[in-house]
GROMACS .gro file of C-alpha atoms in nm:
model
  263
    1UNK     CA    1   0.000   0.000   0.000
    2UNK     CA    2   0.133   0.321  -0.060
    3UNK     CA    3   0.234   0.556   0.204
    4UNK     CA    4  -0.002   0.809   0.332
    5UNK     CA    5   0.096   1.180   0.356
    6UNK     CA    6   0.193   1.360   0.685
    7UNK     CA    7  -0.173   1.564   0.758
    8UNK     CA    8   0.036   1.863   0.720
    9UNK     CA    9   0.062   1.816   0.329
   10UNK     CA   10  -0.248   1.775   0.291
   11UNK     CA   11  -0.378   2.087   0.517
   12UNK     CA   12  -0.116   2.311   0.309
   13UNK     CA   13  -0.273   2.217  -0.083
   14UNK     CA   14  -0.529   2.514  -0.224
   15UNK     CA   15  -0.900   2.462  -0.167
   16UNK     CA   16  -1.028   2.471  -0.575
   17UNK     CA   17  -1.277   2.711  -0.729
   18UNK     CA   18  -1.442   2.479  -0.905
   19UNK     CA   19  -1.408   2.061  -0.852
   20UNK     CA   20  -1.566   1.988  -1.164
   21UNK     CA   21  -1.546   2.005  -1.520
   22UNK     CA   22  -1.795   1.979  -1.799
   23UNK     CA   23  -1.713   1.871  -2.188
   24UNK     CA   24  -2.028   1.869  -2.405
   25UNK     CA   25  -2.044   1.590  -2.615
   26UNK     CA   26  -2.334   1.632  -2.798
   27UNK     CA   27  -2.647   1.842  -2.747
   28UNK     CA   28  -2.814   1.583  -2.550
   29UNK     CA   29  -2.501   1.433  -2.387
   30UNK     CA   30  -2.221   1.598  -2.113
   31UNK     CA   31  -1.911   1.456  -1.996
   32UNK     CA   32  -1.854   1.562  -1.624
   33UNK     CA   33  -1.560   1.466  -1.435
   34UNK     CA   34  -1.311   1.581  -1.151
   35UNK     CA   35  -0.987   1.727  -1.245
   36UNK     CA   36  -0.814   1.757  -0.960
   37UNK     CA   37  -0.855   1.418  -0.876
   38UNK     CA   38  -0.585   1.126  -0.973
   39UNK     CA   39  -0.632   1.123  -1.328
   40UNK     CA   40  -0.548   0.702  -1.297
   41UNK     CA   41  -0.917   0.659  -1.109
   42UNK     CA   42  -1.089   0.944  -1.222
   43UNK     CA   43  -1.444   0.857  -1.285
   44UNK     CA   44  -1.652   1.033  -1.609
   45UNK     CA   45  -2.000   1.098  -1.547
   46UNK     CA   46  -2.230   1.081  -1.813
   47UNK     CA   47  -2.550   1.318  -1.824
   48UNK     CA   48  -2.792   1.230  -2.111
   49UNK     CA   49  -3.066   1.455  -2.174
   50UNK     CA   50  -3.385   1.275  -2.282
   51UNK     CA   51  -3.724   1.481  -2.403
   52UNK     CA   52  -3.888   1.340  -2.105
   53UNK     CA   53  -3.651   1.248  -1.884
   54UNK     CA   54  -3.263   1.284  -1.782
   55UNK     CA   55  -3.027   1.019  -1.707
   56UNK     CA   56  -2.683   1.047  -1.485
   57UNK     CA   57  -2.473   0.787  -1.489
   58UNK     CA   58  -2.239   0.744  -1.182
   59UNK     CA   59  -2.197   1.078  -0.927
   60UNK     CA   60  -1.811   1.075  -0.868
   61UNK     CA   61  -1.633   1.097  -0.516
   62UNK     CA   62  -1.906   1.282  -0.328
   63UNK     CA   63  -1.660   1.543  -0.201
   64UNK     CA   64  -1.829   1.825  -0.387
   65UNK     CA   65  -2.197   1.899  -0.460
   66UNK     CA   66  -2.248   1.772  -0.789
   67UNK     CA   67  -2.637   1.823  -0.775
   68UNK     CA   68  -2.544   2.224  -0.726
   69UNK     CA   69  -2.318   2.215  -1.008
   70UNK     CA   70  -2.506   2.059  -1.301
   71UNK     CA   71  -2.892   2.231  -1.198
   72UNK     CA   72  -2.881   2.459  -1.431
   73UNK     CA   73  -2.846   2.158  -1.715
   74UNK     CA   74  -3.132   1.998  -1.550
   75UNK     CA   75  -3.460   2.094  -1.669
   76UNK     CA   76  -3.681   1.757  -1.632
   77UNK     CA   77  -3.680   1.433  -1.366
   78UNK     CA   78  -3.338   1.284  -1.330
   79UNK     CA   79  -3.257   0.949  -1.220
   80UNK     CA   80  -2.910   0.924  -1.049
   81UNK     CA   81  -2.714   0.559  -1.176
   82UNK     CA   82  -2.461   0.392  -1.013
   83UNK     CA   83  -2.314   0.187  -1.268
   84UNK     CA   84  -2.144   0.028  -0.964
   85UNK     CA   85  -2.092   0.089  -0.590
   86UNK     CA   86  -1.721   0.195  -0.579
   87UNK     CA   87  -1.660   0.522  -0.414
   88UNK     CA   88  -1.523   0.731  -0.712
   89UNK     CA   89  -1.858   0.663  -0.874
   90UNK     CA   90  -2.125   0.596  -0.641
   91UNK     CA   91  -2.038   0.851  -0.402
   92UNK     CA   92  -2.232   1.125  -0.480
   93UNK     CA   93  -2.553   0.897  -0.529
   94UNK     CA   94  -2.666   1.025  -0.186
   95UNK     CA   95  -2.712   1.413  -0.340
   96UNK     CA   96  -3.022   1.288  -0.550
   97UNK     CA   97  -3.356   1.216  -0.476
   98UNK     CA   98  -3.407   0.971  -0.779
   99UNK     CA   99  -3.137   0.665  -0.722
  100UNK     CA  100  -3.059   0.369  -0.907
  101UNK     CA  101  -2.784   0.042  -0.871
  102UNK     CA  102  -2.864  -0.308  -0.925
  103UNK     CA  103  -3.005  -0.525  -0.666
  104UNK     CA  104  -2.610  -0.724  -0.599
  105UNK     CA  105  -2.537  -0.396  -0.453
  106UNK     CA  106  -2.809  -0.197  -0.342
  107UNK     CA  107  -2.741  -0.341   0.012
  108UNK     CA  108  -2.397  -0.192  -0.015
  109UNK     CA  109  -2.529   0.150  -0.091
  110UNK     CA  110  -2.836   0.146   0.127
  111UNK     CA  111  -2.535   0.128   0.449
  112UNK     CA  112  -2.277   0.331   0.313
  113UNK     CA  113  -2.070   0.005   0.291
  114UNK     CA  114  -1.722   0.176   0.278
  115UNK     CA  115  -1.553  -0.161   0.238
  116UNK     CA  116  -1.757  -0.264  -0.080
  117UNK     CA  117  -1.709   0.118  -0.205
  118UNK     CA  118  -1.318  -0.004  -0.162
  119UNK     CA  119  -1.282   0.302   0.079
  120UNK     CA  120  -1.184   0.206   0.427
  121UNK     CA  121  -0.851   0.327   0.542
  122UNK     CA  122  -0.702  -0.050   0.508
  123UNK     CA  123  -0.789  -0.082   0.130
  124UNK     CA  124  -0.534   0.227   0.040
  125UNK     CA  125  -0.760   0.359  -0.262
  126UNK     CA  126  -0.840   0.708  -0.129
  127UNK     CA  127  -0.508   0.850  -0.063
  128UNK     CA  128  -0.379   1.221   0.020
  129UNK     CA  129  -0.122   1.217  -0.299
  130UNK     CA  130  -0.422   1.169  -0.540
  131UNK     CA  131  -0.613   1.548  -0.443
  132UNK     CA  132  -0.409   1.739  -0.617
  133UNK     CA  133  -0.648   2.081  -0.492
  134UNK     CA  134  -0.893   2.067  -0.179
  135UNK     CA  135  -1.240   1.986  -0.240
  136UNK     CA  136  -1.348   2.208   0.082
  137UNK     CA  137  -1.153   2.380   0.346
  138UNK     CA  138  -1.035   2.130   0.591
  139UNK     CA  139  -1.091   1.763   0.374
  140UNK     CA  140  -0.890   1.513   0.488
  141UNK     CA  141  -0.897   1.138   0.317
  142UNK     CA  142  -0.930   0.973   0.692
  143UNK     CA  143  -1.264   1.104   0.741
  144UNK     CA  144  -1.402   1.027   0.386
  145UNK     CA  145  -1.651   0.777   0.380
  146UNK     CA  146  -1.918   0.650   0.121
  147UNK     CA  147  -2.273   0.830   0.203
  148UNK     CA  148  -2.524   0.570   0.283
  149UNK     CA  149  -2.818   0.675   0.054
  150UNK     CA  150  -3.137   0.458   0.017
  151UNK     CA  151  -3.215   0.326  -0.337
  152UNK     CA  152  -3.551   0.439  -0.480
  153UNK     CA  153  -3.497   0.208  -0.766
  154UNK     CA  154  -3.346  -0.136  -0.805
  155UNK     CA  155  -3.201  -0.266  -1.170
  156UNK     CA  156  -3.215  -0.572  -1.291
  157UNK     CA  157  -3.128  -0.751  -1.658
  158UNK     CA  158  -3.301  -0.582  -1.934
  159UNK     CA  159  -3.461  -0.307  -1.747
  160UNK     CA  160  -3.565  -0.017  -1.973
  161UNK     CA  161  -3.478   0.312  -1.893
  162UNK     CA  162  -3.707   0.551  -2.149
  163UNK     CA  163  -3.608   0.898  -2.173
  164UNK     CA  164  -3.921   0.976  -2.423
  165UNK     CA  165  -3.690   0.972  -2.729
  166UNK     CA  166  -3.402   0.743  -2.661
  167UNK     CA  167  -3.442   0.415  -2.481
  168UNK     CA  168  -3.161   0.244  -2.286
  169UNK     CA  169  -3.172  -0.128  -2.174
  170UNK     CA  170  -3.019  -0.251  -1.878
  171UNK     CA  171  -2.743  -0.505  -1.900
  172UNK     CA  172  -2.585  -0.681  -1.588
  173UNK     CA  173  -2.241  -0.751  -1.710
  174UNK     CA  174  -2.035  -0.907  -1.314
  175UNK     CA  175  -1.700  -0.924  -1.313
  176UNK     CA  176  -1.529  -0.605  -1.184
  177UNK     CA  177  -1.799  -0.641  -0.900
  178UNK     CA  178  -2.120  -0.834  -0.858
  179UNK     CA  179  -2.381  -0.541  -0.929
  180UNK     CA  180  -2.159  -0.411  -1.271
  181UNK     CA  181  -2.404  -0.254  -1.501
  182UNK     CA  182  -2.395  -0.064  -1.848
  183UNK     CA  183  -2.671   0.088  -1.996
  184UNK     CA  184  -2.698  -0.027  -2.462
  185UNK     CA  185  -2.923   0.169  -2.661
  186UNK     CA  186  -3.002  -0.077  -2.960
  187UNK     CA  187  -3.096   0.171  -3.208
  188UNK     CA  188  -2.768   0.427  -3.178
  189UNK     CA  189  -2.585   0.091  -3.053
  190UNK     CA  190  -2.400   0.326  -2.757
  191UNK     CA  191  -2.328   0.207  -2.466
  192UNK     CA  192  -2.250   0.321  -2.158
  193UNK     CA  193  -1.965   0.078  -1.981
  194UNK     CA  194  -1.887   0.219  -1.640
  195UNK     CA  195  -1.593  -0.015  -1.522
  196UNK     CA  196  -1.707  -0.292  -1.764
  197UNK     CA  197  -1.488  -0.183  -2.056
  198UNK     CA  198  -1.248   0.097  -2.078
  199UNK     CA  199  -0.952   0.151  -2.257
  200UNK     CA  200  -0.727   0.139  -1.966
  201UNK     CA  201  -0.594  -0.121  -1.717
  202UNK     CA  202  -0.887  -0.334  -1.605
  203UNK     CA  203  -0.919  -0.425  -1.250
  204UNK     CA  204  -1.038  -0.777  -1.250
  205UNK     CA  205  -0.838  -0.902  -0.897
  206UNK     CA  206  -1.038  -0.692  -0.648
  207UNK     CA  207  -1.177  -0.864  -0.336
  208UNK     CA  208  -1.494  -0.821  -0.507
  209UNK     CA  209  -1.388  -0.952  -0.827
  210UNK     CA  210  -1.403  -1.324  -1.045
  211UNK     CA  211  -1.167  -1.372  -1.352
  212UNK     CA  212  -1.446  -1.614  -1.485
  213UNK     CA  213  -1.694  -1.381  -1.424
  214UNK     CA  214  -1.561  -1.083  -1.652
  215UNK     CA  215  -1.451  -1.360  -1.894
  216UNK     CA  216  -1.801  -1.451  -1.963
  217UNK     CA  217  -1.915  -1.114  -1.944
  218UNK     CA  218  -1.657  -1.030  -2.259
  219UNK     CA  219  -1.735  -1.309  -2.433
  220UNK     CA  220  -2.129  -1.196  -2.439
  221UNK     CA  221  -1.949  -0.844  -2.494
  222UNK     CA  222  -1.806  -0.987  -2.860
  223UNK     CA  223  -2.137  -1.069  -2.941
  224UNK     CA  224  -2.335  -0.711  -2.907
  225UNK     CA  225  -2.303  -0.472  -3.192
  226UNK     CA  226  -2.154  -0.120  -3.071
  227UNK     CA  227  -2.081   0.218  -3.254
  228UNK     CA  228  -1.940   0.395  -3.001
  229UNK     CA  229  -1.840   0.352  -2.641
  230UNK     CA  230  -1.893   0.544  -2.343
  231UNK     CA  231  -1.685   0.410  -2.093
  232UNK     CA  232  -1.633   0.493  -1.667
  233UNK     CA  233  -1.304   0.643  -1.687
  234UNK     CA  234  -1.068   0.769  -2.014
  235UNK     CA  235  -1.160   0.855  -2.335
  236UNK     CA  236  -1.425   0.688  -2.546
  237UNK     CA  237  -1.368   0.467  -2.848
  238UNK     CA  238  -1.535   0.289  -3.144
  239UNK     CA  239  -1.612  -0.046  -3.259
  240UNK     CA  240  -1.306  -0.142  -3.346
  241UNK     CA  241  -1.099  -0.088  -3.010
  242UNK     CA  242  -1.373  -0.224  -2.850
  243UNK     CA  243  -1.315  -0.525  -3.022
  244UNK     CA  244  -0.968  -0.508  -2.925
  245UNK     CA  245  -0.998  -0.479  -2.574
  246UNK     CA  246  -1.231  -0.743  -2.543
  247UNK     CA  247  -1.022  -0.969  -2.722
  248UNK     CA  248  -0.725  -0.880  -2.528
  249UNK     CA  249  -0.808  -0.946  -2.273
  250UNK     CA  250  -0.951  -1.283  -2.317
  251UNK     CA  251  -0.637  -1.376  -2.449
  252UNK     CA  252  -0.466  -1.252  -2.147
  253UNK     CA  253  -0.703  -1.449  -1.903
  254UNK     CA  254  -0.855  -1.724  -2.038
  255UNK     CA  255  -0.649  -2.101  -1.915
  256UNK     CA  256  -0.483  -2.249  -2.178
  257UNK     CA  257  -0.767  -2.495  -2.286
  258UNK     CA  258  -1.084  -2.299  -2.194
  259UNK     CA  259  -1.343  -2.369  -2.398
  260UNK     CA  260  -1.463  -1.994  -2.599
  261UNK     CA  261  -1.844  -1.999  -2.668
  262UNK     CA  262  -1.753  -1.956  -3.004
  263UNK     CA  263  -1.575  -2.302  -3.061
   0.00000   0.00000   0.00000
């Protein structure tokens, strides 16, 4: 585990202006993310903007108010997503009065479960080194902690999620963690990954991960048409390096001998 900064480090960094950023994708779709936080782990957070309805996918850190910051790009209902319960996307969920994860870990959220959120002090993910600005006067990463916030809605497989003019289904894809979700629209063939697919390192040997798992997961990955990719953290990417990543990886992880669906 890395070492830990003495307090006073910490207590002399600048408190920031501003702890988020926005990029506009599209006219319906924002990229909002926190850039004075470890690039390495930084989360994106994906606001769609339906005709009916608005969709945001994962809340970040919960260190700033991210419900402040994006209401004046919020003009209709909005249902909060976790696309999973770790901290540097679920931790804002609590903010919102509209809340979504899928039922493997809406326990986890419902407590505040700081050790499924890979938070606690022992697990060495929040660290001092990684705020490069303050979030508030006074923030410290000892007394950060994973708001417990009760889920008003629980996702399953194939869910639909209709924003009045686009339509997103619901796809449980395990493997990361138990409740990993990402959100296809069939018709633009998007899809919105969280910590399924990136184009990054993937984290696959978490206490709360299975290598078997996220190798069936990519295998049913191969299979689903895709455009474009919206991923959890990084830049997005088209068809083609998404066919890349997923294969690989499976040629990193699967055993010598494993059996593909395809054979």
């Amino acid at each position: 585990m890395p070492t830990l900064l003495p307090l006073t480090m910490m207590h002399s960094k600048a408190v920031c202006q501003s702890w988020f950023s926005t990029q506009k994708i599209s006219d319906n779709l924002y990229l909002i993310s926190e850039p004075h936080y470890y690039w390495w782990n930084r989360a994106n957070l994906w606001l769609i903007k339906g005709r009916d309805r608005d969709l945001l996918i994962d809340t970040g850190l919960g260190v700033a108010s991210l419900r402040q910051y994006i209401a004046s790009l919020i003009d209709k209902p909005l249902l909060a997503i976790a696309s999973h319960i770790h901290f540097d996307h679920a931790g804002g969920m609590h903010e919102f009065d509209e809340r979504a994860i899928h039922a493997a870990e809406a326990e986890a959220l419902q407590k505040g479960d700081d050790y499924e959120a890979l938070c606690t002090p022992a697990q060495g993910w929040v660290l001092e080194e990684h705020f490069d600005l303050l979030p508030y006067p006074g923030f410290t990463v000892e007394t950060y902690t994973l708001n417990a916030a009760e889920p008003t809605q629980i996702l399953q497989e194939g869910d639909v999620l209709d924003l009045g003019d686009r339509a997103f289904e619901v796809l449980h894809l395990p493997g990361h963690s138990p409740g990993c979700i990402a959100l296809y629209e069939p018709k633009s063939q998007d899809l919105f990954s969280g910590d399924v697919i990136y184009d990054g390192e993937l984290l696959d040997e978490l206490h709360c991960s299975d290598i078997p798992t996220y190798i069936a997961t990519y295998e049913r990955l191969e299979k689903l048409p895709i455009e474009t990719v919206y991923p959890g953290h990084y830049t997005f990417f088209g068809k083609e390096r998404y066919q890349q990543i997923i294969a690989e990886y499976l040629a990193a992880r699967r055993k010598p001998g494993c059996p593909s669906e395809k054979l």
